[in-house]
Amino acid sequence: MTSLWPRIEPLLAGVEKPARYIGMERGSRSPHHGPGAVSWLLVYPDTYEIGLPNQGLQILYEILNERPDAAAERSYAPWLDLAAALREHAVPLFSVDTHRPAADFDIVAFNLSAELVYTNLLECLDLAGIPVRGSQRDEDHPVVVAGGHCTFNPEPMTDFVDAFVIGDGEEPVGEMTECIGDWKRAGRPGGRTGMLRALAAVPGVYVPSMYDVEYDGPALRSVTPRFNDVPSVVEKRTVADLAEWPYPKEQLVPLIEVVHDRLNVELFRGCTRGCRFCQAGMITRPVRERPADQVRAMVEAGLARTGYDEVALTSLSSADFSGIDSLVSDLVNDQVGCGNVGVSLPSLRVDAFTVGIASEIQKVRRTGLTFAPEGGSWRLRQVINKLITEEDLYAAVEGAYSQGWRRVKLYFLVGLPTEMDEDTLGIAELARNVVKIGKQHTKQASCTVSVGGFVPKAHTPFQWFGQNGISELRRKITMLRDDLKKTAAQVRWHDPEATFAEGIASRGDRRIGAVIERVWRAGGTFQEWSEHFQLGRWTDAMAAEGLDPDWYVTRHRTEDEVLPWDHIAAGLHRDFLWQDWQSSLAAHGLPDCRWTPCYDCGVCTDYALEHVVAAAVPPAGGSQGTGQDLSNGGAVPVVLSPTRIAAS
Amino acid sequence: MRGDAGFPIRIAFTKQGKVRFISHRDVARAFERAFRIEQLPLAFTLGFSPRPKVSFGLALSVGHESDAEYLDLELAEPVAVEPLAAAISAALPEGIHVFDVVALADRAPALQEAVTLVEWNIEVVPGAAQESGVIDASPEPVAARVAAVLGSDTLVVDRVRKGKTTQEDIRPVIRRITVLGASEQGTLTTVELSTHPTSVRPAELVAVIGQEFCEGRVRRTRQWIERDGERLDPLAADPRIALEARAS
Ligand code: SF4
């Protein structure tokens, strides 16, 4: 066995939180790396505490290790202190499971869930002794793979990643294992290029080196496959039925505290609420619920195995799960485990019904509750299709304070399309009213307003929108802070400079790869950590590459423009997205297609998929902008959008 | 508090190997999860967020190993203690091994106060190399320094507490230092340190032996409760005789 542990161990005495690097979690494996097995190193390019809980990575870790032809281990980005020590002592990046060198694996696969971790991918490769650029790797180097939401615009990372997996990874990882296993057994025909070309034939796998890119000045002209067995458009993969994938079965239990340190059980994937800013909602359609009985079984088995005293029921909008109320009350009243088990529902919907569920599960310790209205006025919320009325919000807040919560946190975006100062000031107005409602119930009532700068994302109706610049975002945030001075509302905001850098990477093309490499070479790792972020590294890199940041970030795109991700398909028709963008500008909302007729965005129709939902009626609660009383659950709300999608 | 709600037990365990890099708090959390996995009938604290009634002994620093750690746990009902060691061990990470569990008398003194003497194996290694040359941490020079330490009447060190520097004599708490021989990197010693009236960390002791030295591997090997001039093993100090009598 090639374990680096004896060389790593002496370095750990001198680093912060050495337990990040020891592995040994309950649920971790020491897989056998036989000659017949294709070995995967699954890397989360951020700290252990942030990366360990990642469900996607844990699911693939289990699925791969269950296969006789695969072995999977994990790694996380070493913190700056260990990275320096590894370089000083010439110790390469390693897996935390058996402390094998990263470069000994057949595949090194990264989870990319945020653009600001891109430079960490380069750092990990470099620490592993793998050339950061794919073009410099040879047959003996691992294949570098990436998955996760960011791969829906893979272009900025194409210099560094050999193959991207688009969409749900459960099925393609098996197919890739077979593909690489076959290639190895056949004596590696065609060398590295032969293997990459074979990978390009796996559905949902995008191999960027198989495509030619042409530019027309600053504009992109085309991305075309170089061979006719390489797809001109790579379609995302979708698990049709979550019930067939009850993973993770053995969630990892870390020895040190991590984020989301609890049992996490996924309720459903996909969301058709249709919030136009939300890439996660758009690219994960359609909605696929896990059967409630399977959820119950996973919770019960998970608590018994892990010893956790808290379970989170995760999804993009957990209160939308069919029969969420009965599921929650079953879990709360069932004495699973040793008793005193807490249930939490991340991503709460903004309405009184949801607060009712929250009060059922948080019988004690009602400190804070978070809602995300996102936009400050009803007009703007129609623009972004987050159809929450003021009444919905106030009813939710009234419910929260009256049932004993003292702190309400509100999430908003600034820099949204068509946003005017009155919309921004609408945030302050809402916050003041929320405080007023709170004060009727408790003197200690407080409200925190959290403001993030909006970054347009690929495969959303806002992919054509020019992001607000740094000074504009700053002006809006300052205006909002001034307006909320001397109130009980506190304002927290995200650094507009980091929002700008995220914008460069979010809708970048292949030319941004050189920029990312320069930022990394200048020492810019852990860019989502404000203490390590410097915009100067990004703007210097753009200047050195002769690229105009505003062209990438603040410019509106036109309908006929070739977008860097046009050859990657999330199933959403471009016509639908453009039409929805136009509806947005006209402040027209669009209903939820789970409960109203399909408007043919393309996902179900093209991929022969269907929503998998247990209830055909909307959940009780929010009026969803229809003005209809849905306090008991109810009939299908009226159609909101007067604009029909033009037939293509 | 102890014994007021039920049946206290004392658990003896090790912390060895890779797992030595987790903190005292992490060990506590690992035990709480293990108790849940094994579905022990835990007694809980009252209040908004009920916690199992667990009390730990002396803290062990991140990176130090131990052959002899202890914690007290209160159960809501009596259970047979014999199978507990194996059961709890199975639910703990590798390297944390429960080697004994005993039923404890009600109102037994808390471990933190009761334990008065600790035995350590401390490896003395060269510190960061200085300009003056190579540091020799082999048994001979280390033994000479140890003899000087043991021969001195007082050893005053600077202590920083709450931002204030005070001076303290640590000589009285150094009971024994024995040089065992050469280790891979330096010299292995075994020492006995009192925990009262003040406590000395292994790194402080090594610095007292010689400023140019550093601690290498450190392992706590024994803990003692001294009572009436007698050394008692924490497992034997306060047995719950009554319970055992009832069980037999
Ligand atoms: S194809 Fe129709 S039903 Fe499916 S997600 Fe799109 S709009 Fe909804």
PDB file of C-alpha atoms in Angstrom, chain A residues 308-546:
ATOM      1  CA  TYR A 308     -27.034  12.272  15.284  1.00  0.00           C
ATOM      2  CA  ASP A 309     -29.777  14.050  17.203  1.00  0.00           C
ATOM      3  CA  GLU A 310     -30.877  16.216  14.295  1.00  0.00           C
ATOM      4  CA  VAL A 311     -32.142  15.511  10.797  1.00  0.00           C
ATOM      5  CA  ALA A 312     -32.575  18.021   7.986  1.00  0.00           C
ATOM      6  CA  LEU A 313     -35.054  17.296   5.213  1.00  0.00           C
ATOM      7  CA  THR A 314     -33.331  18.871   2.247  1.00  0.00           C
ATOM      8  CA  SER A 315     -34.503  20.156  -1.130  1.00  0.00           C
ATOM      9  CA  LEU A 316     -34.837  23.500  -2.873  1.00  0.00           C
ATOM     10  CA  SER A 317     -38.167  24.212  -1.121  1.00  0.00           C
ATOM     11  CA  SER A 318     -38.922  21.585   1.481  1.00  0.00           C
ATOM     12  CA  ALA A 319     -42.388  22.872   2.402  1.00  0.00           C
ATOM     13  CA  ASP A 320     -43.468  21.959  -1.150  1.00  0.00           C
ATOM     14  CA  PHE A 321     -43.008  18.230  -0.537  1.00  0.00           C
ATOM     15  CA  SER A 322     -46.364  16.450  -0.890  1.00  0.00           C
ATOM     16  CA  GLY A 323     -47.691  15.750   2.584  1.00  0.00           C
ATOM     17  CA  ILE A 324     -44.838  17.566   4.318  1.00  0.00           C
ATOM     18  CA  ASP A 325     -47.049  18.279   7.341  1.00  0.00           C
ATOM     19  CA  SER A 326     -47.827  14.636   8.062  1.00  0.00           C
ATOM     20  CA  LEU A 327     -44.222  13.614   7.394  1.00  0.00           C
ATOM     21  CA  VAL A 328     -42.938  16.170   9.867  1.00  0.00           C
ATOM     22  CA  SER A 329     -45.422  15.332  12.576  1.00  0.00           C
ATOM     23  CA  ASP A 330     -44.620  11.619  12.170  1.00  0.00           C
ATOM     24  CA  LEU A 331     -40.929  12.330  12.623  1.00  0.00           C
ATOM     25  CA  VAL A 332     -41.418  14.657  15.544  1.00  0.00           C
ATOM     26  CA  ASN A 333     -43.810  12.387  17.393  1.00  0.00           C
ATOM     27  CA  ASP A 334     -42.077   9.117  16.558  1.00  0.00           C
ATOM     28  CA  GLN A 335     -39.441   8.651  19.182  1.00  0.00           C
ATOM     29  CA  VAL A 336     -36.698   7.558  16.858  1.00  0.00           C
ATOM     30  CA  GLY A 337     -33.203   7.214  18.275  1.00  0.00           C
ATOM     31  CA  CYS A 338     -32.791   8.045  21.940  1.00  0.00           C
ATOM     32  CA  GLY A 339     -35.392  10.782  21.916  1.00  0.00           C
ATOM     33  CA  ASN A 340     -34.789  14.505  21.712  1.00  0.00           C
ATOM     34  CA  VAL A 341     -34.315  14.349  17.960  1.00  0.00           C
ATOM     35  CA  GLY A 342     -34.601  17.680  16.157  1.00  0.00           C
ATOM     36  CA  VAL A 343     -35.947  18.086  12.625  1.00  0.00           C
ATOM     37  CA  SER A 344     -34.980  21.017  10.463  1.00  0.00           C
ATOM     38  CA  LEU A 345     -36.276  22.258   7.151  1.00  0.00           C
ATOM     39  CA  PRO A 346     -33.797  24.399   5.264  1.00  0.00           C
ATOM     40  CA  SER A 347     -35.163  26.727   2.557  1.00  0.00           C
ATOM     41  CA  LEU A 348     -38.503  27.630   4.069  1.00  0.00           C
ATOM     42  CA  ARG A 349     -41.240  29.044   1.900  1.00  0.00           C
ATOM     43  CA  VAL A 350     -42.543  32.460   2.922  1.00  0.00           C
ATOM     44  CA  ASP A 351     -46.037  31.825   4.259  1.00  0.00           C
ATOM     45  CA  ALA A 352     -47.993  31.087   7.386  1.00  0.00           C
ATOM     46  CA  PHE A 353     -48.423  27.389   6.617  1.00  0.00           C
ATOM     47  CA  THR A 354     -44.683  26.923   6.519  1.00  0.00           C
ATOM     48  CA  VAL A 355     -44.307  28.690   9.845  1.00  0.00           C
ATOM     49  CA  GLY A 356     -46.897  26.287  11.224  1.00  0.00           C
ATOM     50  CA  ILE A 357     -44.668  23.371  10.238  1.00  0.00           C
ATOM     51  CA  ALA A 358     -41.643  25.146  11.662  1.00  0.00           C
ATOM     52  CA  SER A 359     -43.384  25.605  14.978  1.00  0.00           C
ATOM     53  CA  GLU A 360     -44.258  21.929  15.024  1.00  0.00           C
ATOM     54  CA  ILE A 361     -40.615  20.963  14.732  1.00  0.00           C
ATOM     55  CA  GLN A 362     -39.010  23.650  16.848  1.00  0.00           C
ATOM     56  CA  LYS A 363     -40.936  23.131  20.024  1.00  0.00           C
ATOM     57  CA  VAL A 364     -38.192  24.722  22.054  1.00  0.00           C
ATOM     58  CA  ARG A 365     -35.374  27.132  21.362  1.00  0.00           C
ATOM     59  CA  ARG A 366     -37.171  29.365  18.896  1.00  0.00           C
ATOM     60  CA  THR A 367     -34.386  31.789  18.203  1.00  0.00           C
ATOM     61  CA  GLY A 368     -34.297  32.648  14.540  1.00  0.00           C
ATOM     62  CA  LEU A 369     -36.326  31.984  11.407  1.00  0.00           C
ATOM     63  CA  THR A 370     -35.216  32.839   7.873  1.00  0.00           C
ATOM     64  CA  PHE A 371     -37.335  33.873   4.899  1.00  0.00           C
ATOM     65  CA  ALA A 372     -36.241  34.812   1.404  1.00  0.00           C
ATOM     66  CA  PRO A 373     -38.571  37.264  -0.346  1.00  0.00           C
ATOM     67  CA  GLU A 374     -35.582  38.187  -2.600  1.00  0.00           C
ATOM     68  CA  GLY A 375     -37.182  41.334  -4.040  1.00  0.00           C
ATOM     69  CA  GLY A 376     -38.306  44.507  -2.265  1.00  0.00           C
ATOM     70  CA  SER A 377     -41.552  45.184  -4.176  1.00  0.00           C
ATOM     71  CA  TRP A 378     -44.388  43.131  -5.599  1.00  0.00           C
ATOM     72  CA  ARG A 379     -43.539  44.426  -9.066  1.00  0.00           C
ATOM     73  CA  LEU A 380     -39.950  43.262  -8.751  1.00  0.00           C
ATOM     74  CA  ARG A 381     -41.020  39.928  -7.316  1.00  0.00           C
ATOM     75  CA  GLN A 382     -43.149  39.432 -10.428  1.00  0.00           C
ATOM     76  CA  VAL A 383     -40.108  40.265 -12.531  1.00  0.00           C
ATOM     77  CA  ILE A 384     -38.115  37.540 -10.788  1.00  0.00           C
ATOM     78  CA  ASN A 385     -41.173  35.275 -10.487  1.00  0.00           C
ATOM     79  CA  LYS A 386     -40.823  34.929  -6.732  1.00  0.00           C
ATOM     80  CA  LEU A 387     -44.553  35.289  -6.253  1.00  0.00           C
ATOM     81  CA  ILE A 388     -44.800  36.215  -2.618  1.00  0.00           C
ATOM     82  CA  THR A 389     -47.234  38.964  -1.709  1.00  0.00           C
ATOM     83  CA  GLU A 390     -46.651  41.339   1.159  1.00  0.00           C
ATOM     84  CA  GLU A 391     -49.572  39.615   2.883  1.00  0.00           C
ATOM     85  CA  ASP A 392     -47.774  36.270   2.604  1.00  0.00           C
ATOM     86  CA  LEU A 393     -44.671  37.728   4.201  1.00  0.00           C
ATOM     87  CA  TYR A 394     -46.480  39.559   6.972  1.00  0.00           C
ATOM     88  CA  ALA A 395     -48.607  36.506   7.753  1.00  0.00           C
ATOM     89  CA  ALA A 396     -45.441  34.410   7.968  1.00  0.00           C
ATOM     90  CA  VAL A 397     -43.718  36.934  10.201  1.00  0.00           C
ATOM     91  CA  GLU A 398     -46.820  37.407  12.361  1.00  0.00           C
ATOM     92  CA  GLY A 399     -46.924  33.635  12.763  1.00  0.00           C
ATOM     93  CA  ALA A 400     -43.260  33.482  13.674  1.00  0.00           C
ATOM     94  CA  TYR A 401     -43.243  36.226  16.301  1.00  0.00           C
ATOM     95  CA  SER A 402     -46.592  35.194  17.781  1.00  0.00           C
ATOM     96  CA  GLN A 403     -45.307  31.656  18.222  1.00  0.00           C
ATOM     97  CA  GLY A 404     -42.257  32.714  20.110  1.00  0.00           C
ATOM     98  CA  TRP A 405     -39.528  33.431  17.604  1.00  0.00           C
ATOM     99  CA  ARG A 406     -37.672  36.644  18.333  1.00  0.00           C
ATOM    100  CA  ARG A 407     -35.387  37.000  15.371  1.00  0.00           C
ATOM    101  CA  VAL A 408     -36.425  37.008  11.737  1.00  0.00           C
ATOM    102  CA  LYS A 409     -33.851  36.999   8.968  1.00  0.00           C
ATOM    103  CA  LEU A 410     -34.822  38.186   5.486  1.00  0.00           C
ATOM    104  CA  TYR A 411     -32.794  37.428   2.373  1.00  0.00           C
ATOM    105  CA  PHE A 412     -32.812  39.804  -0.591  1.00  0.00           C
ATOM    106  CA  LEU A 413     -30.967  40.213  -3.854  1.00  0.00           C
ATOM    107  CA  VAL A 414     -29.958  43.589  -5.213  1.00  0.00           C
ATOM    108  CA  GLY A 415     -29.003  44.285  -8.785  1.00  0.00           C
ATOM    109  CA  LEU A 416     -31.998  42.432 -10.234  1.00  0.00           C
ATOM    110  CA  PRO A 417     -33.320  43.252 -13.716  1.00  0.00           C
ATOM    111  CA  THR A 418     -35.517  46.389 -13.951  1.00  0.00           C
ATOM    112  CA  GLU A 419     -34.675  47.216 -10.326  1.00  0.00           C
ATOM    113  CA  MET A 420     -35.226  50.857  -9.400  1.00  0.00           C
ATOM    114  CA  ASP A 421     -34.420  52.684  -6.198  1.00  0.00           C
ATOM    115  CA  GLU A 422     -38.014  52.374  -5.040  1.00  0.00           C
ATOM    116  CA  ASP A 423     -37.600  48.569  -5.198  1.00  0.00           C
ATOM    117  CA  THR A 424     -34.443  48.725  -3.109  1.00  0.00           C
ATOM    118  CA  LEU A 425     -36.115  51.035  -0.626  1.00  0.00           C
ATOM    119  CA  GLY A 426     -39.036  48.596  -0.609  1.00  0.00           C
ATOM    120  CA  ILE A 427     -36.681  46.211   1.220  1.00  0.00           C
ATOM    121  CA  ALA A 428     -36.357  48.801   3.991  1.00  0.00           C
ATOM    122  CA  GLU A 429     -40.107  49.273   4.059  1.00  0.00           C
ATOM    123  CA  LEU A 430     -40.685  45.529   4.447  1.00  0.00           C
ATOM    124  CA  ALA A 431     -38.061  45.328   7.177  1.00  0.00           C
ATOM    125  CA  ARG A 432     -39.618  48.217   9.102  1.00  0.00           C
ATOM    126  CA  ASN A 433     -43.039  46.583   8.930  1.00  0.00           C
ATOM    127  CA  VAL A 434     -41.595  43.261  10.012  1.00  0.00           C
ATOM    128  CA  VAL A 435     -40.026  44.929  13.060  1.00  0.00           C
ATOM    129  CA  LYS A 436     -43.350  46.656  13.786  1.00  0.00           C
ATOM    130  CA  ILE A 437     -45.172  43.323  13.742  1.00  0.00           C
ATOM    131  CA  GLY A 438     -42.485  41.812  15.941  1.00  0.00           C
ATOM    132  CA  LYS A 439     -42.658  44.577  18.529  1.00  0.00           C
ATOM    133  CA  GLN A 440     -46.362  43.824  19.048  1.00  0.00           C
ATOM    134  CA  HIS A 441     -45.286  40.425  20.338  1.00  0.00           C
ATOM    135  CA  THR A 442     -41.953  40.940  22.026  1.00  0.00           C
ATOM    136  CA  LYS A 443     -39.747  43.861  22.946  1.00  0.00           C
ATOM    137  CA  GLN A 444     -36.720  41.881  21.829  1.00  0.00           C
ATOM    138  CA  ALA A 445     -38.016  41.458  18.277  1.00  0.00           C
ATOM    139  CA  SER A 446     -35.260  41.930  15.756  1.00  0.00           C
ATOM    140  CA  CYS A 447     -34.909  41.565  12.035  1.00  0.00           C
ATOM    141  CA  THR A 448     -31.767  40.995  10.020  1.00  0.00           C
ATOM    142  CA  VAL A 449     -31.748  41.953   6.366  1.00  0.00           C
ATOM    143  CA  SER A 450     -29.186  40.031   4.370  1.00  0.00           C
ATOM    144  CA  VAL A 451     -28.386  41.434   0.944  1.00  0.00           C
ATOM    145  CA  GLY A 452     -26.526  39.660  -1.827  1.00  0.00           C
ATOM    146  CA  GLY A 453     -25.536  41.070  -5.199  1.00  0.00           C
ATOM    147  CA  PHE A 454     -27.247  39.269  -8.057  1.00  0.00           C
ATOM    148  CA  VAL A 455     -25.006  37.309 -10.453  1.00  0.00           C
ATOM    149  CA  PRO A 456     -26.787  36.120 -13.618  1.00  0.00           C
ATOM    150  CA  LYS A 457     -26.308  32.418 -14.306  1.00  0.00           C
ATOM    151  CA  ALA A 458     -26.318  30.204 -17.381  1.00  0.00           C
ATOM    152  CA  HIS A 459     -29.550  28.408 -18.327  1.00  0.00           C
ATOM    153  CA  THR A 460     -31.799  30.910 -16.587  1.00  0.00           C
ATOM    154  CA  PRO A 461     -34.034  33.585 -18.149  1.00  0.00           C
ATOM    155  CA  PHE A 462     -31.598  36.132 -16.718  1.00  0.00           C
ATOM    156  CA  GLN A 463     -28.610  34.758 -18.649  1.00  0.00           C
ATOM    157  CA  TRP A 464     -28.926  37.730 -21.024  1.00  0.00           C
ATOM    158  CA  PHE A 465     -28.968  40.368 -18.290  1.00  0.00           C
ATOM    159  CA  GLY A 466     -26.037  42.713 -17.642  1.00  0.00           C
ATOM    160  CA  GLN A 467     -25.013  42.401 -14.005  1.00  0.00           C
ATOM    161  CA  ASN A 468     -24.879  45.569 -11.878  1.00  0.00           C
ATOM    162  CA  GLY A 469     -21.364  46.940 -11.533  1.00  0.00           C
ATOM    163  CA  ILE A 470     -19.527  47.337  -8.254  1.00  0.00           C
ATOM    164  CA  SER A 471     -20.349  51.006  -7.709  1.00  0.00           C
ATOM    165  CA  GLU A 472     -24.025  50.507  -8.525  1.00  0.00           C
ATOM    166  CA  LEU A 473     -24.332  47.635  -6.042  1.00  0.00           C
ATOM    167  CA  ARG A 474     -22.466  49.664  -3.432  1.00  0.00           C
ATOM    168  CA  ARG A 475     -24.747  52.648  -3.991  1.00  0.00           C
ATOM    169  CA  LYS A 476     -27.856  50.497  -3.503  1.00  0.00           C
ATOM    170  CA  ILE A 477     -26.513  48.827  -0.387  1.00  0.00           C
ATOM    171  CA  THR A 478     -25.519  52.193   1.119  1.00  0.00           C
ATOM    172  CA  MET A 479     -28.935  53.630   0.318  1.00  0.00           C
ATOM    173  CA  LEU A 480     -30.574  50.690   2.034  1.00  0.00           C
ATOM    174  CA  ARG A 481     -28.321  50.942   5.097  1.00  0.00           C
ATOM    175  CA  ASP A 482     -28.973  54.664   5.399  1.00  0.00           C
ATOM    176  CA  ASP A 483     -32.690  54.103   5.184  1.00  0.00           C
ATOM    177  CA  LEU A 484     -32.594  51.481   7.922  1.00  0.00           C
ATOM    178  CA  LYS A 485     -30.394  53.440  10.321  1.00  0.00           C
ATOM    179  CA  LYS A 486     -31.937  53.959  13.736  1.00  0.00           C
ATOM    180  CA  THR A 487     -34.275  51.000  13.294  1.00  0.00           C
ATOM    181  CA  ALA A 488     -34.173  47.590  14.938  1.00  0.00           C
ATOM    182  CA  ALA A 489     -33.317  46.098  11.555  1.00  0.00           C
ATOM    183  CA  GLN A 490     -29.697  45.188  10.918  1.00  0.00           C
ATOM    184  CA  VAL A 491     -28.275  45.045   7.425  1.00  0.00           C
ATOM    185  CA  ARG A 492     -25.691  42.478   6.339  1.00  0.00           C
ATOM    186  CA  TRP A 493     -24.339  42.460   2.840  1.00  0.00           C
ATOM    187  CA  HIS A 494     -22.071  40.525   0.553  1.00  0.00           C
ATOM    188  CA  ASP A 495     -18.955  42.244  -0.828  1.00  0.00           C
ATOM    189  CA  PRO A 496     -19.831  43.686  -4.282  1.00  0.00           C
ATOM    190  CA  GLU A 497     -16.233  43.086  -5.384  1.00  0.00           C
ATOM    191  CA  ALA A 498     -16.556  39.354  -4.825  1.00  0.00           C
ATOM    192  CA  THR A 499     -19.896  39.475  -6.650  1.00  0.00           C
ATOM    193  CA  PHE A 500     -18.068  41.048  -9.596  1.00  0.00           C
ATOM    194  CA  ALA A 501     -15.388  38.332  -9.680  1.00  0.00           C
ATOM    195  CA  GLU A 502     -18.102  35.700  -9.515  1.00  0.00           C
ATOM    196  CA  GLY A 503     -19.702  37.426 -12.511  1.00  0.00           C
ATOM    197  CA  ILE A 504     -16.503  37.066 -14.547  1.00  0.00           C
ATOM    198  CA  ALA A 505     -16.451  33.315 -14.025  1.00  0.00           C
ATOM    199  CA  SER A 506     -20.204  32.729 -14.088  1.00  0.00           C
ATOM    200  CA  ARG A 507     -20.781  33.645 -17.739  1.00  0.00           C
ATOM    201  CA  GLY A 508     -17.221  33.451 -18.966  1.00  0.00           C
ATOM    202  CA  ASP A 509     -15.997  31.660 -22.054  1.00  0.00           C
ATOM    203  CA  ARG A 510     -12.792  29.681 -22.614  1.00  0.00           C
ATOM    204  CA  ARG A 511     -10.661  32.821 -22.537  1.00  0.00           C
ATOM    205  CA  ILE A 512     -11.427  33.180 -18.823  1.00  0.00           C
ATOM    206  CA  GLY A 513      -9.381  30.035 -18.133  1.00  0.00           C
ATOM    207  CA  ALA A 514      -6.143  32.003 -18.519  1.00  0.00           C
ATOM    208  CA  VAL A 515      -7.536  34.583 -16.080  1.00  0.00           C
ATOM    209  CA  ILE A 516      -8.316  31.937 -13.483  1.00  0.00           C
ATOM    210  CA  GLU A 517      -4.816  30.527 -13.881  1.00  0.00           C
ATOM    211  CA  ARG A 518      -3.280  33.975 -13.358  1.00  0.00           C
ATOM    212  CA  VAL A 519      -5.379  34.591 -10.235  1.00  0.00           C
ATOM    213  CA  TRP A 520      -4.238  31.236  -8.878  1.00  0.00           C
ATOM    214  CA  ARG A 521      -0.571  31.867  -9.749  1.00  0.00           C
ATOM    215  CA  ALA A 522      -0.812  35.227  -7.960  1.00  0.00           C
ATOM    216  CA  GLY A 523      -1.782  33.327  -4.803  1.00  0.00           C
ATOM    217  CA  GLY A 524      -5.561  33.713  -5.088  1.00  0.00           C
ATOM    218  CA  THR A 525      -6.889  30.543  -3.485  1.00  0.00           C
ATOM    219  CA  PHE A 526      -9.911  30.301  -1.153  1.00  0.00           C
ATOM    220  CA  GLN A 527     -11.531  33.226  -2.967  1.00  0.00           C
ATOM    221  CA  GLU A 528     -14.889  32.812  -1.260  1.00  0.00           C
ATOM    222  CA  TRP A 529     -13.157  33.559   2.048  1.00  0.00           C
ATOM    223  CA  SER A 530     -13.292  37.352   2.286  1.00  0.00           C
ATOM    224  CA  GLU A 531      -9.928  37.534   4.077  1.00  0.00           C
ATOM    225  CA  HIS A 532      -8.260  35.932   1.053  1.00  0.00           C
ATOM    226  CA  PHE A 533     -10.144  37.723  -1.686  1.00  0.00           C
ATOM    227  CA  GLN A 534      -8.645  40.649  -3.566  1.00  0.00           C
ATOM    228  CA  LEU A 535     -10.415  41.988  -6.628  1.00  0.00           C
ATOM    229  CA  GLY A 536      -7.085  43.341  -7.865  1.00  0.00           C
ATOM    230  CA  ARG A 537      -5.883  39.838  -8.663  1.00  0.00           C
ATOM    231  CA  TRP A 538      -8.883  39.392 -10.967  1.00  0.00           C
ATOM    232  CA  THR A 539      -8.738  42.762 -12.688  1.00  0.00           C
ATOM    233  CA  ASP A 540      -4.959  42.487 -13.158  1.00  0.00           C
ATOM    234  CA  ALA A 541      -5.438  39.070 -14.718  1.00  0.00           C
ATOM    235  CA  MET A 542      -8.170  40.357 -17.046  1.00  0.00           C
ATOM    236  CA  ALA A 543      -5.926  43.241 -18.108  1.00  0.00           C
ATOM    237  CA  ALA A 544      -2.965  40.924 -18.680  1.00  0.00           C
ATOM    238  CA  GLU A 545      -5.145  38.775 -20.959  1.00  0.00           C
ATOM    239  CA  GLY A 546      -6.469  41.841 -22.783  1.00  0.00           C
TER     240      GLY A 546
END
